[in-house]
Short mmCIF file of N, CA and C in Angstrom, two decimals:
data_model
loop_
_atom_site.label_atom_id
_atom_site.label_comp_id
_atom_site.label_asym_id
_atom_site.label_seq_id
_atom_site.Cartn_x
_atom_site.Cartn_y
_atom_site.Cartn_z
N UNK A 23 129.21 29.99 138.05
CA UNK A 23 129.58 30.86 137.96
C UNK A 23 128.63 31.26 136.13
N UNK A 24 128.31 30.71 136.35
CA UNK A 24 127.64 30.30 134.35
C UNK A 24 126.18 31.03 134.61
N UNK A 25 125.92 30.74 135.98
CA UNK A 25 124.29 30.82 136.11
C UNK A 25 124.63 32.61 135.69
N UNK A 26 125.38 32.74 136.57
CA UNK A 26 125.50 34.82 136.46
C UNK A 26 125.62 34.81 135.56
N UNK A 27 126.60 34.65 134.61
CA UNK A 27 126.51 35.37 133.02
C UNK A 27 125.48 34.96 132.63
N UNK A 28 125.22 33.43 132.51
CA UNK A 28 123.29 33.64 131.54
C UNK A 28 122.49 34.46 131.80
N UNK A 29 122.31 35.33 133.20
CA UNK A 29 121.29 35.89 134.44
C UNK A 29 121.49 37.64 133.29
N UNK A 30 123.18 38.11 133.41
CA UNK A 30 123.47 38.78 132.84
C UNK A 30 123.33 39.34 131.11
N UNK A 31 123.72 37.82 130.42
CA UNK A 31 123.59 38.10 129.46
C UNK A 31 122.03 38.19 128.40
N UNK A 32 120.89 37.25 128.99
CA UNK A 32 119.70 37.86 128.87
C UNK A 32 118.84 38.71 129.44
N UNK A 33 119.58 39.54 130.71
CA UNK A 33 119.15 40.63 131.27
C UNK A 33 119.41 41.94 130.12
N UNK A 34 120.13 41.94 130.19
CA UNK A 34 121.39 42.83 128.46
C UNK A 34 120.61 42.60 127.53
N UNK A 35 120.28 41.67 127.15
CA UNK A 35 119.12 41.77 125.77
C UNK A 35 118.36 42.19 125.94
N UNK A 36 117.35 41.15 126.75
CA UNK A 36 115.66 42.12 127.36
C UNK A 36 115.58 43.56 127.18
N UNK A 37 116.66 44.01 128.41
CA UNK A 37 116.46 45.24 128.37
C UNK A 37 117.16 46.26 127.09
N UNK A 38 118.31 46.04 126.43
CA UNK A 38 118.23 46.73 125.19
C UNK A 38 117.44 46.65 123.98
N UNK A 39 116.20 44.91 123.80
CA UNK A 39 115.10 45.60 122.83
C UNK A 39 114.04 45.81 123.93
N UNK A 40 114.08 46.45 125.08
CA UNK A 40 112.88 46.81 125.86
C UNK A 40 112.77 48.68 125.06
N UNK A 41 114.57 49.02 125.22
CA UNK A 41 114.90 50.22 125.24
C UNK A 41 114.37 50.95 124.01
N UNK A 42 114.74 49.59 122.57
CA UNK A 42 114.63 49.75 121.15
C UNK A 42 112.78 50.50 120.67
N UNK A 43 112.36 49.34 121.79
CA UNK A 43 110.75 49.12 121.54
C UNK A 43 109.39 50.31 122.04
N UNK A 44 110.55 50.66 123.16
CA UNK A 44 109.71 51.58 123.95
C UNK A 44 110.39 53.32 123.89
N UNK A 45 111.61 52.92 122.45
CA UNK A 45 112.37 54.70 122.30
C UNK A 45 112.92 55.40 123.60
N UNK A 46 113.29 56.63 123.78
CA UNK A 46 114.23 57.27 124.84
C UNK A 46 113.26 57.19 126.09
N UNK A 47 113.27 55.62 126.27
CA UNK A 47 112.81 55.32 127.61
C UNK A 47 113.68 56.00 128.84
N UNK A 48 115.10 55.84 128.68
CA UNK A 48 116.18 56.27 129.68
C UNK A 48 115.68 57.98 129.59
N UNK A 49 115.98 58.55 127.95
CA UNK A 49 115.65 60.29 128.69
C UNK A 49 114.32 60.65 129.17
N UNK A 50 112.99 59.75 129.00
CA UNK A 50 111.65 60.64 129.17
C UNK A 50 111.84 60.76 131.29
N UNK A 51 113.05 59.25 131.37
CA UNK A 51 113.23 59.54 133.06
C UNK A 51 114.18 60.59 133.48
N UNK A 52 114.95 60.96 132.59
CA UNK A 52 116.12 61.96 133.17
C UNK A 52 117.38 60.65 133.31
N UNK A 53 116.76 59.94 133.01
CA UNK A 53 118.77 59.43 133.39
C UNK A 53 119.58 58.95 132.42
N UNK A 54 120.01 60.42 132.03
CA UNK A 54 121.03 60.90 131.20
C UNK A 54 122.54 60.39 130.97
N UNK A 55 122.92 59.45 132.27
CA UNK A 55 124.43 59.73 132.35
C UNK A 55 124.28 60.40 133.85
N UNK A 56 126.20 59.76 133.35
CA UNK A 56 127.01 60.77 134.82
C UNK A 56 127.98 61.14 134.53
N UNK A 57 128.46 63.01 134.38
CA UNK A 57 129.84 63.45 133.96
C UNK A 57 130.51 63.81 135.26
N UNK A 58 131.39 63.72 135.61
CA UNK A 58 132.64 64.31 136.30
C UNK A 58 133.55 65.23 136.23
N UNK A 59 133.79 65.97 137.06
CA UNK A 59 134.76 67.17 136.61
C UNK A 59 136.16 66.98 137.81
N UNK A 60 136.62 66.86 137.02
CA UNK A 60 138.38 66.59 138.15
C UNK A 60 139.30 67.50 137.53
N UNK A 61 139.25 68.17 138.58
CA UNK A 61 140.46 69.70 138.65
C UNK A 61 140.09 70.19 137.04
N UNK A 62 139.12 70.68 136.17
CA UNK A 62 138.53 71.29 134.97
C UNK A 62 138.79 70.35 134.38
N UNK A 63 139.21 69.08 134.24
CA UNK A 63 138.91 68.37 132.79
C UNK A 63 137.56 67.09 133.22
N UNK A 64 137.20 67.33 132.24
CA UNK A 64 135.34 66.79 132.43
C UNK A 64 136.26 65.81 132.22
N UNK A 65 135.48 64.69 133.07
CA UNK A 65 135.50 62.81 132.52
C UNK A 65 134.43 62.50 132.32
N UNK A 66 134.18 61.80 131.38
CA UNK A 66 132.65 61.26 130.82
C UNK A 66 132.76 59.64 131.31
N UNK A 67 132.24 59.55 132.36
CA UNK A 67 132.05 57.78 133.03
C UNK A 67 130.73 57.03 131.72
N UNK A 68 131.07 56.06 131.13
CA UNK A 68 130.35 55.01 130.92
C UNK A 68 129.72 54.55 131.55
N UNK A 69 128.55 55.58 132.64
CA UNK A 69 127.66 54.59 133.24
C UNK A 69 126.37 55.22 132.82
N UNK A 70 125.60 55.51 131.78
CA UNK A 70 124.51 56.04 131.58
C UNK A 70 124.20 54.87 131.18
N UNK A 71 122.37 54.08 131.62
CA UNK A 71 121.76 52.97 131.50
C UNK A 71 121.62 52.18 130.69
N UNK A 72 122.14 52.86 129.07
CA UNK A 72 122.18 52.30 127.66
C UNK A 72 123.67 51.74 127.97
N UNK A 73 124.41 52.40 128.02
CA UNK A 73 126.17 51.81 127.93
C UNK A 73 125.83 51.02 129.33
N UNK A 74 125.46 50.88 130.52
CA UNK A 74 125.69 49.37 130.89
C UNK A 74 124.44 48.68 130.89
N UNK A 75 123.38 48.68 130.16
CA UNK A 75 122.95 47.05 129.86
C UNK A 75 123.74 46.88 128.41
N UNK A 76 124.64 47.87 127.68
CA UNK A 76 125.07 46.84 126.76
C UNK A 76 126.56 46.45 127.34
N UNK A 77 126.77 46.95 128.62
CA UNK A 77 128.24 46.41 129.41
C UNK A 77 127.69 44.98 130.23
N UNK A 78 126.21 44.77 130.73
CA UNK A 78 125.54 43.47 131.13
C UNK A 78 125.84 42.61 129.62
N UNK A 79 124.68 42.53 128.88
CA UNK A 79 125.19 41.62 127.82
C UNK A 79 126.80 41.57 127.61
N UNK A 80 127.28 41.86 127.30
CA UNK A 80 128.95 41.54 126.82
C UNK A 80 129.08 41.01 127.31
N UNK A 81 129.38 41.85 128.92
CA UNK A 81 129.86 40.68 130.34
C UNK A 81 129.51 39.28 130.17
N UNK A 82 127.68 39.08 129.96
CA UNK A 82 127.62 38.16 130.22
C UNK A 82 127.90 37.28 129.16
N UNK A 83 127.84 37.76 127.69
CA UNK A 83 128.53 36.37 126.93
C UNK A 83 129.45 36.18 126.68
N UNK A 84 130.54 36.67 127.22
CA UNK A 84 131.86 36.73 127.25
C UNK A 84 131.77 35.99 127.87
N UNK A 85 131.52 36.27 129.66
CA UNK A 85 131.79 35.32 130.63
C UNK A 85 131.35 33.40 129.98
N UNK A 86 130.20 33.57 129.38
CA UNK A 86 129.74 32.46 129.05
C UNK A 86 130.45 31.59 128.04
N UNK A 87 130.77 32.20 127.17
CA UNK A 87 131.39 31.79 126.52
C UNK A 87 133.11 31.19 127.02
N UNK A 88 133.91 32.18 128.09
CA UNK A 88 134.79 31.40 128.36
C UNK A 88 134.60 30.57 128.90
N UNK A 89 133.35 30.36 130.44
CA UNK A 89 133.24 29.36 130.67
C UNK A 89 132.72 27.93 129.60
N UNK A 90 131.74 28.41 128.52
CA UNK A 90 132.13 26.91 128.19
C UNK A 90 133.54 26.17 127.11
N UNK A 91 133.66 26.92 126.83
CA UNK A 91 135.36 26.88 125.81
C UNK A 91 136.76 26.44 127.19
N UNK A 92 136.40 27.24 127.58
CA UNK A 92 137.78 26.97 128.74
C UNK A 92 137.38 27.04 130.57
N UNK A 93 136.67 25.29 130.51
CA UNK A 93 135.80 25.18 131.62
C UNK A 93 136.76 25.05 132.95
N UNK A 94 138.23 25.26 132.42
CA UNK A 94 139.08 24.65 133.55
C UNK A 94 139.32 26.60 134.52
N UNK A 95 139.20 27.42 133.70
CA UNK A 95 139.17 28.46 134.73
C UNK A 95 138.61 28.50 135.21
N UNK A 96 139.24 29.12 136.69
CA UNK A 96 138.45 29.50 137.53
C UNK A 96 137.67 30.52 137.92
N UNK A 97 136.40 30.26 138.57
CA UNK A 97 135.43 31.47 138.05
C UNK A 97 135.62 33.07 138.73
N UNK A 98 136.42 33.16 139.67
CA UNK A 98 137.11 34.76 139.66
C UNK A 98 137.74 34.89 138.67
N UNK A 99 138.79 34.01 138.17
CA UNK A 99 139.26 34.29 136.83
C UNK A 99 138.74 34.68 135.60
N UNK A 100 137.59 33.97 135.32
CA UNK A 100 136.93 33.40 134.28
C UNK A 100 135.70 35.47 134.40
N UNK A 101 135.65 35.57 135.92
CA UNK A 101 134.56 36.86 136.02
C UNK A 101 136.02 37.73 135.43
N UNK A 102 136.48 38.46 135.89
CA UNK A 102 137.55 39.01 135.07
C UNK A 102 138.37 38.90 134.05
N UNK A 103 138.03 38.10 133.36
CA UNK A 103 138.49 38.14 131.74
C UNK A 103 137.49 38.23 131.29
N UNK A 104 136.16 38.29 132.24
CA UNK A 104 134.94 39.03 131.03
C UNK A 104 134.06 40.01 131.36
N UNK A 105 135.12 40.59 132.01
CA UNK A 105 135.04 42.13 132.21
C UNK A 105 135.65 42.64 131.52
N UNK A 106 136.87 42.57 130.91
CA UNK A 106 137.41 43.01 129.89
C UNK A 106 137.31 43.71 128.86
N UNK A 107 136.10 42.86 127.88
CA UNK A 107 135.44 42.76 126.34
C UNK A 107 134.54 43.87 127.36
N UNK A 108 133.91 43.91 128.60
CA UNK A 108 132.30 44.60 128.58
C UNK A 108 132.70 45.88 128.62
N UNK A 109 134.29 46.13 129.57
CA UNK A 109 134.46 47.22 129.73
C UNK A 109 135.12 48.04 128.19
N UNK A 110 135.20 47.51 127.36
CA UNK A 110 136.40 47.43 126.15
C UNK A 110 135.28 48.34 125.45
N UNK A 111 134.38 47.29 124.89
CA UNK A 111 133.01 47.88 124.22
C UNK A 111 132.20 48.56 124.81
N UNK A 112 132.06 48.96 126.26
CA UNK A 112 131.36 50.32 126.45
C UNK A 112 132.02 51.49 126.52
N UNK A 113 133.08 51.62 126.72
CA UNK A 113 134.37 51.82 126.19
C UNK A 113 134.28 53.01 125.02
N UNK A 114 134.34 51.93 123.80
CA UNK A 114 134.14 52.31 122.30
C UNK A 114 132.91 53.11 122.09
N UNK A 115 131.62 52.37 122.82
CA UNK A 115 130.35 53.00 122.47
C UNK A 115 129.87 54.42 122.53
N UNK A 116 130.97 53.93 124.06
CA UNK A 116 130.57 55.58 125.14
C UNK A 116 131.07 56.98 123.79
N UNK A 117 132.37 56.57 123.54
CA UNK A 117 133.37 57.46 123.53
C UNK A 117 133.28 58.33 121.88
N UNK A 118 132.61 56.76 120.90
CA UNK A 118 132.60 57.28 119.86
C UNK A 118 131.09 57.37 119.06
N UNK A 119 130.17 57.02 119.94
CA UNK A 119 129.02 56.83 119.50
C UNK A 119 128.09 57.72 119.95
N UNK A 120 128.20 57.51 121.48
CA UNK A 120 127.40 57.79 122.84
C UNK A 120 127.49 59.77 122.26
N UNK A 121 128.78 59.82 122.92
CA UNK A 121 129.17 61.31 123.33
C UNK A 121 129.24 62.01 122.21
N UNK A 122 129.98 61.86 120.67
CA UNK A 122 129.26 62.74 119.39
C UNK A 122 127.65 62.82 119.19
N UNK A 123 127.00 62.29 119.58
CA UNK A 123 125.97 62.01 119.32
C UNK A 123 125.40 62.77 119.94
N UNK A 124 125.10 63.15 121.02
CA UNK A 124 125.18 64.16 122.58
C UNK A 124 125.09 65.30 121.88
N UNK A 125 126.68 65.01 121.80
CA UNK A 125 127.47 66.85 121.57
C UNK A 125 126.70 67.85 119.92
N UNK A 126 126.28 66.43 118.39
CA UNK A 126 125.70 67.50 117.83
C UNK A 126 123.72 67.39 118.05
N UNK A 127 123.45 67.06 118.56
CA UNK A 127 122.24 67.34 119.43
C UNK A 127 121.80 68.44 120.48
N UNK A 128 123.13 68.64 120.72
CA UNK A 128 122.74 69.96 122.02
C UNK A 128 123.13 71.45 121.00
N UNK A 129 124.01 70.90 119.82
CA UNK A 129 124.49 71.88 119.15
C UNK A 129 123.31 73.02 117.71
N UNK A 130 122.55 71.54 117.47
CA UNK A 130 122.28 71.52 116.55
C UNK A 130 120.41 71.88 116.27
N UNK A 131 120.09 71.51 117.32
CA UNK A 131 119.00 71.86 117.99
C UNK A 131 118.69 73.28 118.76
N UNK A 132 117.34 74.27 117.87
CA UNK A 132 117.59 76.01 118.04
C UNK A 132 116.37 75.80 119.65
N UNK A 133 116.86 76.97 120.17
CA UNK A 133 115.56 77.20 120.81
C UNK A 133 114.66 77.67 120.53
N UNK A 134 113.06 77.30 121.44
CA UNK A 134 112.17 78.31 120.46
C UNK A 134 112.30 80.28 120.79
N UNK A 135 112.84 80.67 122.00
CA UNK A 135 113.53 81.88 122.13
C UNK A 135 114.41 82.69 120.83
N UNK A 136 115.38 81.45 120.46
CA UNK A 136 115.85 81.71 119.38
C UNK A 136 115.23 82.40 118.02
N UNK A 137 114.11 81.60 118.16
CA UNK A 137 113.28 81.55 116.46
C UNK A 137 112.51 82.78 116.50
N UNK A 138 112.53 83.68 118.11
CA UNK A 138 111.40 84.22 117.31
C UNK A 138 112.02 85.29 116.52
N UNK A 139 111.12 86.58 115.77
CA UNK A 139 112.05 87.61 114.71
C UNK A 139 112.66 86.98 113.90
N UNK A 140 112.84 85.45 113.71
CA UNK A 140 113.59 85.16 112.33
C UNK A 140 112.64 84.83 111.35
N UNK A 141 113.27 85.40 109.99
CA UNK A 141 113.09 85.66 108.73
C UNK A 141 112.58 84.40 108.01
N UNK A 142 111.26 83.82 107.63
CA UNK A 142 111.35 82.78 107.51
C UNK A 142 110.59 82.68 105.94
N UNK A 143 110.28 81.83 104.84
CA UNK A 143 109.35 81.55 103.67
C UNK A 143 108.34 80.57 103.85
N UNK A 144 107.04 81.38 102.98
CA UNK A 144 105.81 80.23 103.03
C UNK A 144 106.11 79.60 102.37
N UNK A 145 106.16 78.01 102.96
CA UNK A 145 106.04 76.67 101.81
C UNK A 145 105.37 76.55 101.32
N UNK A 146 103.97 76.29 101.95
CA UNK A 146 102.68 76.17 101.01
C UNK A 146 101.68 77.31 102.23
N UNK A 147 100.68 77.28 101.46
CA UNK A 147 100.12 78.67 101.46
C UNK A 147 99.14 78.34 102.99
N UNK A 148 99.46 79.84 103.28
CA UNK A 148 98.70 79.33 104.99
C UNK A 148 97.62 79.94 104.40
N UNK A 149 96.59 79.13 105.03
CA UNK A 149 94.92 79.48 104.23
C UNK A 149 94.03 80.60 105.94
N UNK A 150 93.29 81.03 104.97
CA UNK A 150 92.69 82.04 106.06
C UNK A 150 92.09 81.20 107.37
N UNK A 151 92.58 81.79 108.28
CA UNK A 151 92.07 81.05 109.60
C UNK A 151 92.38 80.50 109.79
N UNK A 152 93.44 79.26 108.77
CA UNK A 152 93.94 78.68 108.94
C UNK A 152 95.76 77.72 108.87
N UNK A 153 96.15 77.05 108.74
CA UNK A 153 97.58 75.88 109.05
C UNK A 153 97.83 76.30 107.83
N UNK A 154 99.54 76.50 107.28
CA UNK A 154 100.57 76.25 106.07
C UNK A 154 101.50 75.61 106.59
N UNK A 155 102.36 76.14 106.19
CA UNK A 155 103.80 75.92 106.44
C UNK A 155 104.64 76.48 106.70
N UNK A 156 106.10 76.37 107.19
CA UNK A 156 107.14 77.93 106.71
C UNK A 156 108.93 76.77 106.52
N UNK A 157 109.35 78.12 106.00
CA UNK A 157 110.92 77.48 106.04
C UNK A 157 111.78 78.30 106.39
N UNK A 158 112.31 77.86 107.49
CA UNK A 158 113.67 79.51 108.00
C UNK A 158 114.70 78.36 107.62
N UNK A 159 115.92 79.18 108.73
CA UNK A 159 117.20 78.86 108.34
C UNK A 159 117.89 78.96 109.51
N UNK A 160 118.29 78.06 110.33
CA UNK A 160 119.14 79.01 111.75
C UNK A 160 120.32 77.83 111.62
N UNK A 161 121.38 78.07 112.21
CA UNK A 161 123.00 77.84 112.17
C UNK A 161 123.04 77.30 110.68
N UNK A 162 122.42 77.46 109.90
CA UNK A 162 123.02 77.01 108.81
C UNK A 162 122.17 75.66 108.43
N UNK A 163 120.85 75.39 109.27
CA UNK A 163 120.17 74.41 108.62
C UNK A 163 119.01 75.04 108.21
N UNK A 164 118.36 74.10 107.04
CA UNK A 164 117.22 74.63 106.86
C UNK A 164 115.79 73.81 107.73
N UNK A 165 114.54 74.00 108.40
CA UNK A 165 113.62 73.63 109.00
C UNK A 165 112.28 73.72 108.33
N UNK A 166 111.23 72.74 108.55
CA UNK A 166 109.78 73.24 108.24
C UNK A 166 108.82 73.24 109.39
N UNK A 167 108.05 74.26 109.45
CA UNK A 167 107.21 74.32 109.88
C UNK A 167 105.87 74.20 109.95
N UNK A 168 104.78 73.84 111.05
CA UNK A 168 103.35 74.17 110.75
C UNK A 168 103.16 75.24 111.21
N UNK A 169 102.23 76.15 110.62
CA UNK A 169 102.84 78.01 110.41
C UNK A 169 101.08 78.47 110.77
N UNK A 170 100.71 79.29 111.29
CA UNK A 170 99.38 80.64 111.10
C UNK A 170 99.57 81.73 110.92
N UNK A 171 98.81 82.58 110.40
CA UNK A 171 99.14 83.86 110.60
C UNK A 171 98.51 84.36 111.69
N UNK A 172 99.42 85.49 112.09
CA UNK A 172 98.54 86.55 113.41
C UNK A 172 97.44 87.10 112.92
N UNK A 173 97.19 87.84 112.15
CA UNK A 173 96.12 88.48 111.20
C UNK A 173 94.91 87.39 110.69
N UNK A 174 95.01 86.48 110.19
CA UNK A 174 94.25 85.54 110.01
C UNK A 174 94.12 85.50 108.49
N UNK A 175 95.24 86.19 108.41
CA UNK A 175 94.80 85.83 106.56
C UNK A 175 94.91 85.73 105.77
N UNK A 176 94.99 85.00 104.76
CA UNK A 176 95.95 83.91 103.85
C UNK A 176 97.15 84.53 103.63
N UNK A 177 98.44 83.72 103.42
CA UNK A 177 99.30 83.77 102.76
C UNK A 177 99.74 82.68 102.07
N UNK A 178 99.98 83.18 100.74
CA UNK A 178 100.26 82.54 99.55
C UNK A 178 102.02 82.00 100.04
N UNK A 179 102.30 80.13 98.75
CA UNK A 179 103.76 80.37 99.43
C UNK A 179 104.38 81.64 98.28
N UNK A 180 105.92 81.59 98.60
CA UNK A 180 106.41 82.54 98.44
C UNK A 180 107.03 83.51 99.55
N UNK A 181 105.95 83.77 100.41
CA UNK A 181 105.96 85.14 100.99
C UNK A 181 106.68 85.19 101.98
N UNK A 182 107.54 86.26 101.64
CA UNK A 182 108.27 86.66 102.96
C UNK A 182 107.49 86.67 104.69
N UNK A 183 107.83 86.32 105.55
CA UNK A 183 107.40 85.92 106.84
C UNK A 183 108.57 86.62 107.80
N UNK A 184 107.96 86.90 109.20
CA UNK A 184 108.64 86.84 110.40
C UNK A 184 108.07 85.96 111.13
N UNK A 185 108.50 85.12 112.19
CA UNK A 185 107.87 84.24 113.40
C UNK A 185 108.35 85.06 114.38
N UNK A 186 106.44 84.69 114.66
CA UNK A 186 106.40 85.94 116.27
C UNK A 186 106.17 85.53 117.50
N UNK A 187 105.69 84.15 117.10
CA UNK A 187 106.27 82.90 118.68
C UNK A 187 105.27 82.13 118.11
N UNK A 188 105.70 81.22 119.13
CA UNK A 188 105.42 79.12 118.82
C UNK A 188 104.56 79.09 119.85
N UNK A 189 103.90 78.28 119.58
CA UNK A 189 102.49 77.98 120.98
C UNK A 189 101.89 76.21 120.24
N UNK A 190 102.60 75.11 121.12
CA UNK A 190 102.26 74.05 121.05
C UNK A 190 102.62 73.44 119.46
N UNK A 191 104.21 73.57 119.10
CA UNK A 191 104.74 73.67 117.73
C UNK A 191 104.63 74.06 116.67
N UNK A 192 102.79 75.54 117.04
CA UNK A 192 102.78 75.69 115.51
C UNK A 192 102.99 77.47 115.52
N UNK A 193 103.74 78.07 114.55
CA UNK A 193 104.47 78.88 114.45
C UNK A 193 103.71 79.96 113.87
N UNK A 194 103.60 81.08 114.82
CA UNK A 194 102.38 82.19 114.30
C UNK A 194 103.61 83.34 113.80
N UNK A 195 103.47 83.71 112.50
CA UNK A 195 104.19 84.52 111.70
C UNK A 195 103.18 85.77 111.53
N UNK A 196 103.85 86.58 110.62
CA UNK A 196 103.72 88.08 110.07
C UNK A 196 104.21 88.27 109.06
N UNK A 197 103.15 88.51 107.67
CA UNK A 197 103.83 88.72 106.26
C UNK A 197 105.21 90.22 106.68
N UNK A 198 106.06 90.11 106.23
CA UNK A 198 106.91 91.21 106.22
C UNK A 198 107.28 91.87 104.72
N UNK A 199 106.01 91.79 103.93
CA UNK A 199 106.71 92.46 102.19
C UNK A 199 105.91 93.68 102.08
N UNK A 200 104.80 93.68 102.81
CA UNK A 200 103.98 95.27 103.08
C UNK A 200 104.41 96.24 104.39
N UNK A 201 105.59 96.05 104.56
CA UNK A 201 105.96 96.74 105.87
C UNK A 201 107.11 98.30 105.31
#
């Protein structure tokens, strides 16, 4: 039983470190978790890969500690006791960290089509046939983005513009001051 706990602990820790080093590995793979809908109320289960890996580490560590300090416990009883802290930690992380962060990410990031026609101000002069930077506000949040004039003319800092389209993270704008 001790070997099972040690393997779970070290695999959990290794996967946590790998996911931290490689960034949003699970998001890129599209493994975002599982949401089940029961009779109109949405129940978000802590089965996302990151939370599962956390469960492995906590379950393995708890079981290892129980096995070392209370060797009189039978294997099955130690297994059941080790599951409890794993589930508690995973529930807390899912409920208080993962779910609020997902909600904040989904509500604060504007869609590209929402930005078309939005007024903006040139924050760094846009060079003739070159690039500059604009600042715009949407949903109460201020953003800056690289920009280029659709007319190919120079636009000085402070000029009011409108966003015409977005291509490859570059915002194409036109001046609204001489209209």
